[in-house]
Coordinates of C-alpha atoms and ligand atoms in Angstrom, one line a residue:
M10 CA 18.3 -22.9 -6.5
H11 CA 14.7 -21.8 -7.4
L12 CA 12.4 -21.9 -5.4
T13 CA 8.9 -23.2 -6.4
R14 CA 5.9 -21.2 -5.7
R15 CA 5.0 -23.5 -3.3
A16 CA 8.3 -24.1 -1.6
F17 CA 8.7 -20.3 -1.4
T18 CA 5.2 -20.3 0.8
A19 CA 5.9 -22.5 2.7
A20 CA 9.5 -20.8 3.4
T21 CA 8.1 -18.4 4.3
A22 CA 5.2 -18.6 6.2
A23 CA 7.2 -18.6 10.1
L24 CA 7.9 -15.0 9.0
T25 CA 3.9 -13.5 9.3
A26 CA 2.2 -16.5 10.8
T27 CA -0.6 -14.7 12.4
P28 CA -0.9 -15.5 16.7
A29 CA -3.9 -17.3 17.3
M30 CA -5.0 -14.4 19.3
A31 CA -4.8 -10.6 20.7
K32 CA -0.6 -11.6 20.6
P33 CA 1.0 -8.6 18.8
V34 CA 3.9 -10.1 16.6
Q35 CA 7.3 -9.6 18.3
K36 CA 8.8 -7.6 15.5
P37 CA 6.5 -4.5 14.0
I38 CA 6.7 -5.0 10.3
V39 CA 8.3 -2.3 8.1
I40 CA 5.1 -1.9 5.2
A41 CA 6.7 0.3 2.2
H42 CA 4.6 2.2 1.1
R43 CA 3.8 2.3 -2.7
G44 CA 7.5 1.1 -2.6
A45 CA 10.4 3.8 -1.3
S46 CA 7.7 5.9 -2.3
G47 CA 9.6 8.9 -0.9
E48 CA 13.1 8.2 -3.3
R49 CA 11.5 6.7 -6.7
P50 CA 8.3 6.7 -8.4
E51 CA 5.6 5.4 -5.9
H52 CA 4.3 1.6 -7.9
T53 CA 7.2 1.3 -9.2
L54 CA 9.4 -1.9 -9.4
M55 CA 12.4 0.2 -9.0
G56 CA 11.1 1.6 -6.3
Y57 CA 10.3 -1.4 -4.4
R58 CA 13.7 -2.7 -4.7
L59 CA 14.9 -0.2 -3.3
A60 CA 12.6 -0.6 -0.2
I61 CA 14.2 -3.8 0.2
D62 CA 17.2 -3.2 -0.3
Q63 CA 16.7 -0.8 2.8
G64 CA 14.9 -3.0 5.2
A65 CA 11.3 -3.3 4.2
D66 CA 9.8 -6.9 5.3
F67 CA 6.5 -5.7 2.8
I68 CA 6.0 -4.0 -0.2
E69 CA 2.4 -2.4 -0.7
P70 CA 1.3 -2.8 -4.0
D71 CA -2.3 -0.7 -4.1
L72 CA -4.9 -2.1 -7.5
V73 CA -6.6 -1.5 -9.6
L74 CA -8.3 -2.9 -13.2
S75 CA -7.2 -2.6 -16.9
M76 CA -10.1 -2.5 -19.5
D77 CA -9.3 -6.4 -20.5
G78 CA -9.1 -7.2 -16.4
V79 CA -5.6 -7.2 -15.5
L80 CA -4.8 -6.1 -12.1
V81 CA -2.4 -3.0 -12.2
V82 CA 0.1 -0.6 -9.8
R83 CA -1.9 2.5 -8.8
H84 CA -2.6 4.5 -6.3
E85 CA -6.2 5.3 -8.0
N86 CA -8.2 4.4 -11.3
E87 CA -7.2 8.2 -12.5
I88 CA -3.8 7.8 -14.1
G89 CA -3.4 11.2 -15.2
G90 CA -1.4 12.4 -12.0
T91 CA 1.2 9.6 -11.9
T92 CA 2.2 8.6 -15.7
D93 CA 2.6 11.1 -18.4
V94 CA -0.7 10.2 -20.3
A95 CA -1.8 13.4 -20.8
S96 CA 1.5 14.7 -22.6
R97 CA 0.4 11.4 -25.3
P98 CA -1.6 12.7 -28.5
E99 CA -3.1 8.9 -28.8
F100 CA -4.8 8.9 -26.4
A101 CA -6.4 12.3 -25.5
A102 CA -9.5 11.3 -26.8
R103 CA -9.5 8.6 -23.4
Q104 CA -9.7 11.9 -21.3
T105 CA -13.3 12.1 -19.6
V106 CA -15.0 13.1 -16.4
K107 CA -16.8 10.1 -14.1
F108 CA -18.2 10.1 -10.3
I109 CA -15.9 7.5 -8.4
D110 CA -16.6 7.1 -4.7
G111 CA -19.0 10.4 -5.0
E112 CA -16.1 12.7 -6.3
K113 CA -16.4 13.8 -9.6
I114 CA -12.7 13.5 -11.6
T115 CA -11.5 14.8 -14.8
G116 CA -8.6 12.4 -15.8
W117 CA -8.0 9.1 -17.4
F118 CA -8.6 5.9 -16.2
A119 CA -6.9 2.6 -16.2
E120 CA -10.3 0.8 -17.4
N121 CA -10.4 2.6 -20.2
F122 CA -7.0 1.4 -21.6
T123 CA -6.4 -2.3 -22.4
L124 CA -4.0 -3.8 -20.1
A125 CA -0.8 -3.4 -23.9
E126 CA -2.4 0.4 -23.9
L127 CA -1.1 0.9 -20.1
K128 CA 1.8 -0.5 -21.0
T129 CA 3.1 2.0 -23.4
L130 CA 3.2 4.7 -20.5
R131 CA 5.9 5.8 -18.2
A132 CA 5.1 6.3 -14.4
R133 CA 6.0 9.8 -12.5
E134 CA 6.4 11.7 -9.7
R135 CA 2.8 12.2 -8.0
M136 CA 4.3 15.4 -6.2
P137 CA 7.7 16.5 -8.1
D138 CA 7.7 19.7 -5.7
L139 CA 8.0 18.4 -2.5
R140 CA 9.6 15.0 -4.4
P141 CA 12.4 16.3 -6.8
G142 CA 15.3 13.5 -6.7
S143 CA 12.2 11.2 -6.7
A144 CA 11.4 13.2 -10.2
K145 CA 14.3 12.1 -12.0
F146 CA 13.3 8.8 -12.1
D147 CA 10.4 9.8 -13.7
G148 CA 10.3 8.4 -17.2
R149 CA 11.9 5.2 -16.5
E150 CA 9.0 2.5 -16.1
P151 CA 6.2 1.4 -17.1
I152 CA 3.5 1.0 -15.2
A153 CA 3.5 -2.8 -13.4
T154 CA 0.8 -5.4 -13.6
F155 CA 0.3 -7.0 -9.6
Q156 CA 1.9 -10.2 -11.2
E157 CA 5.3 -8.2 -11.9
V158 CA 5.6 -7.3 -8.4
I159 CA 4.7 -10.8 -6.7
D160 CA 7.0 -12.0 -9.1
L161 CA 9.3 -9.6 -7.9
A162 CA 9.3 -10.3 -4.0
R163 CA 9.8 -13.9 -4.9
T164 CA 12.9 -12.8 -6.8
E165 CA 13.9 -10.3 -4.5
S166 CA 13.4 -13.0 -1.3
R167 CA 15.7 -15.2 -2.7
R168 CA 18.4 -12.3 -3.5
V169 CA 18.5 -10.7 -0.2
G170 CA 17.7 -13.8 1.9
R171 CA 14.4 -13.1 3.8
T172 CA 10.9 -13.2 2.8
I173 CA 10.1 -10.7 1.5
G174 CA 5.8 -10.3 1.9
L175 CA 2.6 -8.3 -0.4
Y176 CA 1.0 -6.5 1.4
P177 CA -1.8 -5.7 -1.9
E178 CA -4.9 -3.2 -1.4
M179 CA -8.4 -3.1 -3.4
K180 CA -8.7 0.2 -4.6
H181 CA -12.6 1.8 -5.6
P182 CA -13.6 -2.2 -5.3
A183 CA -17.9 -0.8 -5.0
F184 CA -16.7 1.5 -8.1
L185 CA -15.1 -1.1 -10.2
A186 CA -18.2 -3.8 -9.3
S187 CA -20.6 -0.9 -11.0
I188 CA -18.8 -0.7 -13.7
G189 CA -18.6 -4.8 -14.5
L190 CA -15.0 -5.5 -12.5
P191 CA -15.1 -6.8 -9.7
I192 CA -10.9 -6.8 -7.9
E193 CA -12.0 -9.0 -5.1
A194 CA -12.3 -12.2 -7.6
R195 CA -8.9 -11.5 -10.2
L196 CA -7.1 -10.8 -6.8
A197 CA -8.2 -14.1 -4.7
A198 CA -7.5 -16.0 -8.4
A199 CA -4.1 -13.9 -8.7
L200 CA -3.5 -15.2 -5.0
K201 CA -4.2 -19.2 -5.6
S202 CA -2.6 -19.1 -9.1
N203 CA 0.8 -17.9 -7.3
D204 CA 0.2 -20.3 -4.4
L205 CA -0.3 -17.5 -1.3
D206 CA -3.9 -18.2 -0.9
S207 CA -3.6 -18.9 2.7
A208 CA -3.6 -17.5 6.3
S209 CA 0.4 -18.6 6.7
A210 CA 1.4 -16.4 3.3
P211 CA 3.3 -13.7 3.6
V212 CA 0.5 -11.6 2.2
F213 CA -2.1 -9.6 3.6
V214 CA -4.7 -8.1 1.6
Q215 CA -6.3 -4.3 2.5
C216 CA -9.1 -2.0 1.9
F217 CA -11.2 0.7 3.1
E218 CA -14.4 -1.0 2.1
P219 CA -15.5 -3.0 4.7
A220 CA -17.8 -5.0 1.9
A221 CA -14.9 -5.7 -0.2
L222 CA -12.8 -7.4 2.4
V223 CA -16.1 -9.7 3.6
S224 CA -16.6 -10.5 -0.3
F225 CA -13.0 -11.4 0.2
K226 CA -13.2 -13.4 3.0
T227 CA -15.3 -16.0 1.4
L228 CA -13.2 -16.5 -2.1
S229 CA -9.3 -16.6 -0.1
K230 CA -7.8 -17.7 3.1
A231 CA -5.4 -14.7 2.5
R232 CA -5.1 -12.5 6.0
R233 CA -7.5 -9.5 5.8
V234 CA -6.4 -5.5 6.7
Q235 CA -9.5 -2.9 7.7
L236 CA -8.3 0.2 6.4
V237 CA -9.9 2.9 8.7
G238 CA -9.3 7.2 7.5
A239 CA -9.4 9.9 10.4
G240 CA -12.9 10.5 9.3
S241 CA -14.2 6.9 10.4
P242 CA -13.8 7.3 14.2
A243 CA -16.2 5.0 14.9
M244 CA -14.6 2.1 13.1
I245 CA -11.5 2.2 16.3
S246 CA -13.8 2.1 18.8
A247 CA -13.8 -0.7 21.5
Q248 CA -17.2 -1.9 19.5
G249 CA -16.2 -0.9 16.2
L250 CA -13.0 -3.3 16.2
K251 CA -14.7 -5.9 17.2
A252 CA -16.9 -6.2 14.6
I253 CA -14.2 -5.9 12.1
A254 CA -12.6 -8.6 14.0
A255 CA -15.6 -11.0 12.3
Y256 CA -13.6 -10.6 8.8
A257 CA -10.4 -9.3 9.5
D258 CA -7.2 -10.0 11.0
G259 CA -6.0 -7.0 11.5
V260 CA -6.8 -3.2 11.1
G261 CA -4.8 -0.4 9.4
P262 CA -5.5 3.7 10.8
D263 CA -4.3 6.8 9.7
W264 CA -1.2 7.1 12.3
S265 CA -3.0 10.1 13.9
M266 CA -5.5 7.6 15.1
V267 CA -3.0 6.0 17.3
L268 CA -0.9 9.0 18.1
P269 CA -3.2 11.9 18.2
T270 CA -1.6 15.3 17.8
V271 CA -1.6 17.7 20.7
D272 CA -0.7 21.4 20.1
G273 CA 1.3 20.7 17.0
A274 CA 3.1 17.8 18.7
L275 CA 2.9 14.0 19.5
G276 CA 0.3 13.3 22.3
P277 CA 0.3 10.6 24.3
A278 CA -1.0 6.9 22.1
S279 CA -4.7 6.3 22.1
A280 CA -6.4 3.6 23.2
L281 CA -6.6 1.8 19.3
V282 CA -3.9 -0.5 19.7
K283 CA -4.9 -1.8 23.2
D284 CA -8.5 -2.5 21.8
A285 CA -7.0 -3.9 18.9
H286 CA -5.2 -6.0 20.5
A287 CA -7.7 -7.3 23.0
A288 CA -10.0 -7.9 19.9
G289 CA -7.8 -10.3 18.5
L290 CA -6.4 -7.6 16.0
L291 CA -3.4 -6.4 14.6
V292 CA -2.9 -2.5 14.1
H293 CA -1.0 -1.4 10.8
P294 CA -0.8 2.5 10.7
W295 CA 0.1 4.6 7.3
T296 CA 2.0 6.3 6.3
V297 CA 4.4 8.1 7.6
R298 CA 6.2 10.5 5.7
A299 CA 9.0 12.4 6.5
E300 CA 8.8 15.9 5.0
N301 CA 7.3 18.8 7.3
R302 CA 4.2 19.3 5.0
F303 CA 3.0 15.6 6.2
L304 CA 4.2 16.2 10.0
P305 CA 3.2 18.2 13.2
A306 CA 3.5 21.1 13.6
K307 CA 6.9 21.2 16.5
L308 CA 8.3 17.7 14.7
R309 CA 8.7 20.0 11.4
R310 CA 12.6 21.5 10.5
G311 CA 13.8 24.5 8.3
T312 CA 11.0 26.2 6.8
S313 CA 10.4 24.6 3.2
P314 CA 7.5 21.8 3.2
A315 CA 9.5 19.8 1.1
E316 CA 12.2 19.7 3.9
H317 CA 12.4 16.4 6.2
G318 CA 11.2 16.8 9.7
D319 CA 11.9 14.5 13.4
A320 CA 10.3 11.4 11.5
Q321 CA 12.3 9.3 14.2
A322 CA 9.9 10.4 16.5
V323 CA 7.0 9.8 15.2
F324 CA 8.2 5.9 14.8
H325 CA 9.4 5.3 17.7
A326 CA 6.2 6.6 19.3
L327 CA 4.4 4.5 17.1
Y328 CA 6.6 1.9 18.0
A329 CA 6.2 2.5 21.7
A330 CA 2.6 2.5 21.5
G331 CA 2.8 -1.5 20.3
V332 CA 1.9 -1.3 16.6
D333 CA 2.5 -4.8 15.3
G334 CA 3.9 -3.1 11.9
V335 CA 4.1 0.4 10.2
F336 CA 3.1 1.6 6.4
S337 CA 6.0 4.2 5.3
D338 CA 7.6 6.5 1.5
F339 CA 10.6 5.9 4.2
P340 CA 11.5 2.1 5.0
A341 CA 14.8 3.3 5.2
M342 CA 14.0 5.3 8.2
A343 CA 11.1 2.8 9.9
V344 CA 13.9 -0.1 9.5
A345 CA 16.7 2.5 11.2
A346 CA 13.9 3.8 14.2
R347 CA 12.8 -0.3 14.9
S348 CA 16.2 -0.4 15.2
Ligands
G3P22 O1 -3.2 1.4 2.2 C1 -2.3 2.3 3.2 C2 -2.4 3.2 3.2 O2 -2.1 3.1 1.8 C3 -3.6 3.8 2.5 O3 -3.8 5.0 1.7 O4 -4.1 6.0 0.1 O5 -2.6 5.9 0.5 O6 -3.4 4.3 -0.1 P1 -3.5 5.1 0.4
CA23 CA1 -2.5 2.3 0.1

């Protein structure tokens, strides 16, 4: 039976309904970070499908904008690192230099291409040396729009018989606003037109920039998560978390802020989960990756940075710390550790 958008939302609301205050969800959610991005090029529909087959509860699209204002799914607005644009002579003259969030970047930028032009490009693995298996899928898929990912989640929910949630991230909102492409209103409109504009919808909207989440709160009822990098410890102090709770439903810290590394091993859990729950916030740390390069020294196995280490230890310790969900490039591992 075909579910309407409204029925889809209503039928799936129970999965992610937020408790009134301070109570973590019963089972931590597994968030497929850019898809099953350890095994397929990030942000591709095939990567999202694989993640869903592996048991992911939510799929994560990072969002930027095309020149004509369409939400497209890329980790950053510079698209040279994850597409074949650098090999396309027709776009050679689009290479340029920009200052994005204080960083000088040379490359090709999504906002300098129309959606039709972006659609001619093909996605590539970002880290082919670390992930040669994923790189075998280079060139197979175009850049996806946010609407295509919403449609995929809906179609896949019917196929697998469970709700697949959406966890979109607004990328570079201050920069995009500075060039006349504010992203908040476009995301709010997209959620609204898909009947996902409610606190009970299977959606979390995330961002590193607090101002964008505060702005988004005025535009949409969808739940919000404040991302926090390891370089911003003040944000996860008890006081900082209370401030976040004024405009967000959850906090998404670097996982090392929940589990500090001590002498190359996982140390005891920090107070972050306890303090966040006390402030009424969910806790969804990012991003657990299996390769040695991303693991503490004592969890590494073998000698190559690309070999997989003991990521299971990280998942188990995060779940034991009481997190409400976890982002991973390897959702199958996150699901296995949860069970
Ligand atoms: O959104 C969670 C995590 O993805 C934040 O880091 O840089 O991978 O988007 P990034
Ligand atoms: Ca992200």
